[in-house]
Every structure is written in structure tokens, then in C-alpha cells.
PDB file of C-alpha atoms in Angstrom:
ATOM      1  CA  MET A 222      13.550  51.953  -5.660  1.00 89.00           C
ATOM      2  CA  ARG A 223      14.661  48.309  -6.020  1.00 95.00           C
ATOM      3  CA  PRO A 224      12.616  45.695  -4.311  1.00 97.00           C
ATOM      4  CA  THR A 225      13.020  45.296  -0.420  1.00 94.00           C
ATOM      5  CA  LEU A 226      12.578  42.045   1.315  1.00 95.00           C
ATOM      6  CA  THR A 227      10.144  42.883   4.264  1.00 96.00           C
ATOM      7  CA  HIS A 228       8.362  39.925   5.001  1.00 97.00           C
ATOM      8  CA  LEU A 229       8.160  35.999   5.097  1.00 97.00           C
ATOM      9  CA  ALA A 230       4.739  34.408   6.074  1.00 97.00           C
ATOM     10  CA  LEU A 231       4.370  30.740   6.838  1.00 96.00           C
ATOM     11  CA  HIS A 232       1.353  28.638   7.297  1.00 96.00           C
ATOM     12  CA  VAL A 233       2.191  26.443  10.622  1.00 97.00           C
ATOM     13  CA  PRO A 234       0.536  23.426  12.213  1.00 97.00           C
ATOM     14  CA  ASP A 235       0.550  25.216  15.590  1.00 97.00           C
ATOM     15  CA  LEU A 236       0.623  28.124  15.701  1.00 97.00           C
ATOM     16  CA  GLU A 237       0.961  28.846  19.566  1.00 97.00           C
ATOM     17  CA  ALA A 238       4.339  26.405  19.529  1.00 98.00           C
ATOM     18  CA  SER A 239       5.809  28.551  17.266  1.00 98.00           C
ATOM     19  CA  ILE A 240       5.168  31.723  18.410  1.00 98.00           C
ATOM     20  CA  ALA A 241       6.434  29.935  21.898  1.00 99.00           C
ATOM     21  CA  PHE A 242       9.691  28.530  19.703  1.00 99.00           C
ATOM     22  CA  TYR A 243      10.511  32.017  18.047  1.00 99.00           C
ATOM     23  CA  GLU A 244       9.978  33.945  21.051  1.00 99.00           C
ATOM     24  CA  ARG A 245      12.355  31.424  23.140  1.00 98.00           C
ATOM     25  CA  PHE A 246      15.195  30.677  20.949  1.00 99.00           C
ATOM     26  CA  CYS A 247      15.299  33.805  18.686  1.00 98.00           C
ATOM     27  CA  GLY A 248      14.319  36.996  20.606  1.00 98.00           C
ATOM     28  CA  MET A 249      11.114  37.326  18.565  1.00 98.00           C
ATOM     29  CA  ARG A 250       8.286  38.961  19.716  1.00 98.00           C
ATOM     30  CA  VAL A 251       4.575  39.883  18.493  1.00 98.00           C
ATOM     31  CA  ILE A 252       4.345  43.011  17.341  1.00 98.00           C
ATOM     32  CA  HIS A 253       0.892  42.739  15.390  1.00 97.00           C
ATOM     33  CA  GLN A 254      -1.976  40.223  15.660  1.00 96.00           C
ATOM     34  CA  ARG A 255      -5.436  39.947  13.793  1.00 94.00           C
ATOM     35  CA  GLU A 256      -8.313  37.915  12.813  1.00 90.00           C
ATOM     36  CA  GLY A 257      -8.611  37.514   9.023  1.00 74.00           C
ATOM     37  CA  LYS A 258      -9.653  34.586   6.537  1.00 73.00           C
ATOM     38  CA  GLY A 259     -10.832  32.800   9.456  1.00 78.00           C
ATOM     39  CA  SER A 260      -7.594  32.305  11.696  1.00 87.00           C
ATOM     40  CA  ARG A 261      -5.340  34.590  13.929  1.00 93.00           C
ATOM     41  CA  ILE A 262      -2.697  36.082  11.813  1.00 96.00           C
ATOM     42  CA  VAL A 263       0.260  37.410  13.673  1.00 98.00           C
ATOM     43  CA  TRP A 264       3.501  39.075  13.054  1.00 98.00           C
ATOM     44  CA  MET A 265       6.854  38.627  14.861  1.00 98.00           C
ATOM     45  CA  ALA A 266      10.252  40.781  14.966  1.00 98.00           C
ATOM     46  CA  GLU A 267      13.184  41.091  16.488  1.00 96.00           C
ATOM     47  CA  PRO A 268      12.853  44.071  18.404  1.00 96.00           C
ATOM     48  CA  GLY A 269      14.305  46.931  17.040  1.00 95.00           C
ATOM     49  CA  LYS A 270      14.114  45.807  13.594  1.00 95.00           C
ATOM     50  CA  GLU A 271       9.810  46.347  13.564  1.00 96.00           C
ATOM     51  CA  HIS A 272      10.277  48.266  10.376  1.00 96.00           C
ATOM     52  CA  GLN A 273      12.583  46.209   8.525  1.00 95.00           C
ATOM     53  CA  PHE A 274      11.901  42.640   8.421  1.00 96.00           C
ATOM     54  CA  ILE A 275       8.932  40.622  10.062  1.00 98.00           C
ATOM     55  CA  PHE A 276       7.951  36.867  10.096  1.00 97.00           C
ATOM     56  CA  VAL A 277       4.175  35.897   9.665  1.00 98.00           C
ATOM     57  CA  ILE A 278       2.670  33.104  10.589  1.00 97.00           C
ATOM     58  CA  MET A 279      -1.010  32.176  10.451  1.00 95.00           C
ATOM     59  CA  PRO A 280      -2.629  28.696  11.065  1.00 95.00           C
ATOM     60  CA  GLY A 281      -3.260  25.896   8.826  1.00 91.00           C
ATOM     61  CA  GLY A 282       0.340  24.358   7.686  1.00 89.00           C
ATOM     62  CA  GLU A 283       1.359  20.843   7.222  1.00 94.00           C
ATOM     63  CA  SER A 284       4.543  20.162   9.063  1.00 95.00           C
ATOM     64  CA  ARG A 285       7.680  19.505   7.411  1.00 94.00           C
ATOM     65  CA  HIS A 286       9.345  16.710   7.522  1.00 94.00           C
ATOM     66  CA  LEU A 287      13.562  17.574   6.289  1.00 92.00           C
ATOM     67  CA  ALA A 288      15.869  14.882   6.476  1.00 88.00           C
ATOM     68  CA  SER A 289      19.179  15.555   8.283  1.00 76.00           C
ATOM     69  CA  ASP A 290      21.424  16.778   5.497  1.00 85.00           C
ATOM     70  CA  ASP A 291      18.751  19.105   3.888  1.00 91.00           C
ATOM     71  CA  TYR A 292      20.294  22.403   4.744  1.00 92.00           C
ATOM     72  CA  SER A 293      16.791  24.601   4.142  1.00 96.00           C
ATOM     73  CA  HIS A 294      16.872  26.687   7.087  1.00 97.00           C
ATOM     74  CA  PHE A 295      16.105  30.284   8.405  1.00 97.00           C
ATOM     75  CA  GLY A 296      19.176  31.739   9.849  1.00 97.00           C
ATOM     76  CA  PHE A 297      19.843  34.368  12.622  1.00 97.00           C
ATOM     77  CA  ALA A 298      23.494  35.654  13.839  1.00 95.00           C
ATOM     78  CA  VAL A 299      24.204  36.104  17.361  1.00 96.00           C
ATOM     79  CA  ASP A 300      27.605  37.649  18.804  1.00 93.00           C
ATOM     80  CA  SER A 301      29.461  34.884  20.068  1.00 93.00           C
ATOM     81  CA  HIS A 302      30.531  30.872  19.916  1.00 95.00           C
ATOM     82  CA  GLU A 303      29.519  31.101  24.055  1.00 98.00           C
ATOM     83  CA  LYS A 304      26.014  32.008  22.239  1.00 98.00           C
ATOM     84  CA  VAL A 305      25.959  29.354  19.325  1.00 98.00           C
ATOM     85  CA  ASP A 306      26.345  26.682  22.467  1.00 99.00           C
ATOM     86  CA  ALA A 307      23.758  28.099  24.966  1.00 99.00           C
ATOM     87  CA  ILE A 308      21.404  27.704  21.999  1.00 99.00           C
ATOM     88  CA  ALA A 309      22.455  24.420  21.321  1.00 99.00           C
ATOM     89  CA  ALA A 310      22.452  23.241  24.670  1.00 99.00           C
ATOM     90  CA  GLU A 311      18.896  24.822  25.358  1.00 99.00           C
ATOM     91  CA  ALA A 312      17.935  23.173  22.580  1.00 99.00           C
ATOM     92  CA  GLU A 313      18.830  19.526  23.284  1.00 99.00           C
ATOM     93  CA  ARG A 314      16.818  19.829  26.917  1.00 99.00           C
ATOM     94  CA  ALA A 315      14.157  20.926  24.572  1.00 98.00           C
ATOM     95  CA  GLY A 316      14.489  17.741  22.322  1.00 98.00           C
ATOM     96  CA  CYS A 317      14.843  20.292  18.845  1.00 98.00           C
ATOM     97  CA  LEU A 318      18.130  20.481  18.343  1.00 98.00           C
ATOM     98  CA  ILE A 319      18.930  18.721  15.057  1.00 95.00           C
ATOM     99  CA  TRP A 320      22.958  19.816  14.374  1.00 96.00           C
ATOM    100  CA  PRO A 321      25.244  19.558  17.098  1.00 98.00           C
ATOM    101  CA  PRO A 322      27.582  23.256  17.394  1.00 99.00           C
ATOM    102  CA  ARG A 323      30.550  22.717  14.145  1.00 98.00           C
ATOM    103  CA  GLN A 324      33.061  24.962  12.938  1.00 98.00           C
ATOM    104  CA  GLU A 325      33.121  25.342   8.777  1.00 96.00           C
ATOM    105  CA  PRO A 326      35.123  27.374   6.876  1.00 94.00           C
ATOM    106  CA  TYR A 327      34.386  30.518   5.778  1.00 90.00           C
ATOM    107  CA  PRO A 328      32.074  32.193   5.231  1.00 93.00           C
ATOM    108  CA  VAL A 329      29.839  29.571   6.840  1.00 93.00           C
ATOM    109  CA  GLY A 330      31.543  30.017  10.068  1.00 94.00           C
ATOM    110  CA  TYR A 331      30.535  28.283  13.600  1.00 96.00           C
ATOM    111  CA  TYR A 332      26.614  27.115  13.879  1.00 98.00           C
ATOM    112  CA  CYS A 333      23.963  24.820  15.295  1.00 98.00           C
ATOM    113  CA  GLY A 334      20.968  23.944  14.033  1.00 97.00           C
ATOM    114  CA  LEU A 335      17.570  23.706  15.744  1.00 98.00           C
ATOM    115  CA  ARG A 336      13.720  22.117  14.243  1.00 97.00           C
ATOM    116  CA  ASP A 337      10.838  24.576  14.955  1.00 98.00           C
ATOM    117  CA  PRO A 338       7.533  23.019  15.970  1.00 98.00           C
ATOM    118  CA  ALA A 339       6.428  23.100  12.173  1.00 98.00           C
ATOM    119  CA  GLY A 340       9.583  21.150  10.949  1.00 97.00           C
ATOM    120  CA  ASN A 341      11.426  24.225   9.773  1.00 97.00           C
ATOM    121  CA  TYR A 342      15.034  24.251  10.199  1.00 97.00           C
ATOM    122  CA  VAL A 343      16.344  27.416  11.967  1.00 98.00           C
ATOM    123  CA  GLU A 344      20.117  27.892  11.998  1.00 98.00           C
ATOM    124  CA  PHE A 345      22.242  30.272  14.633  1.00 98.00           C
ATOM    125  CA  SER A 346      25.622  31.023  13.809  1.00 97.00           C
ATOM    126  CA  TYR A 347      28.767  33.095  14.491  1.00 95.00           C
ATOM    127  CA  GLY A 348      31.246  34.389  11.917  1.00 92.00           C
ATOM    128  CA  GLN A 349      29.351  34.242   9.032  1.00 91.00           C
ATOM    129  CA  PRO A 350      29.818  37.737   7.170  1.00 91.00           C
ATOM    130  CA  LEU A 351      26.053  39.166   7.788  1.00 86.00           C
ATOM    131  CA  GLY A 352      24.874  40.104  11.348  1.00 79.00           C
ATOM    132  CA  PRO A 353      26.335  41.322  14.505  1.00 73.00           C
ATOM    133  CA  GLY A 354      30.072  42.200  14.116  1.00 68.00           C
ATOM    134  CA  SER A 355      30.408  41.199  10.181  1.00 78.00           C
ATOM    135  CA  GLU A 356      30.933  44.772   8.777  1.00 77.00           C
ATOM    136  CA  ALA A 357      34.620  44.191   8.728  1.00 76.00           C
ATOM    137  CA  MET A 358      34.250  40.866   6.789  1.00 78.00           C
ATOM    138  CA  PRO A 359      34.654  40.228   3.392  1.00 84.00           C
ATOM    139  CA  ILE A 360      32.012  39.242   1.506  1.00 81.00           C
ATOM    140  CA  PRO A 361      33.009  35.892  -0.356  1.00 77.00           C
TER     141      PRO A 361
END
């Protein structure tokens, strides 16, 4: 069996704010939590993908300070331009929009970017060869 990517684990400066962000903008939910090594450890996942990939967050991290042209990010696919626009509008109201919606040539597609409470950038895209509706798209 080849190795399979199953999780990403990060320390964050504000655990509750990070949970709220990923629930609100990404539709993730807490699927497990426990006390460990003197702090609370939280597992989050997208509904229906709990056995495929989880996001583990725990307190104690430093906030990241990325430049607006730093494209290090976590990427989420959505099913329409309108969904990208809706997320961007909500993020703008919340003060966490960093990349307004924009269209780039294939395979990038239409996307926006948000800053999570820990300073990580989170992209929401439509039209990439990954995620909803991508089965018919060629891999670049």
C-alpha cells in the first residue's frame, strides 16, 4: 500500500476562534476532542469525509504573518462562482478577506482567499481539476 495523506495537524494561538472559522467558512465540524499533553486536541472534518482526511488543531501556536502575495494556503473547492463570491462577501464582512475573487487561467480557476485566526491563508476555488465537478477535467 502506498502512503495516504490522512491528516494535517497545527498548533494555533486561539483554538476556539479557529474552530469557529473552520465551521463557519469551511463547513467542517468537530468529530473528536480530547485532553492531551496538557491541552485540548480537536479533530475536524468535512461531513462525509471523516474517514478520509481530518484537520487536527491544538492550542499553543504562534500566529503566522504572511505577505498578501504569499500563496501558501489550504485549498477548498466549491461548486460555483456564486459560492466563491458568497464566501468572499461573508469574509469581507468578518474582516478576513485577503484575496478578492479573481479568475486565473486553467488550472487555477476562480478563487478567493481568507486569513484564518492563526494567520494561515485559506483558498476557496471553483474550476480547478480537483473537487466538485472535476472528474471531466484534464489533469494539468
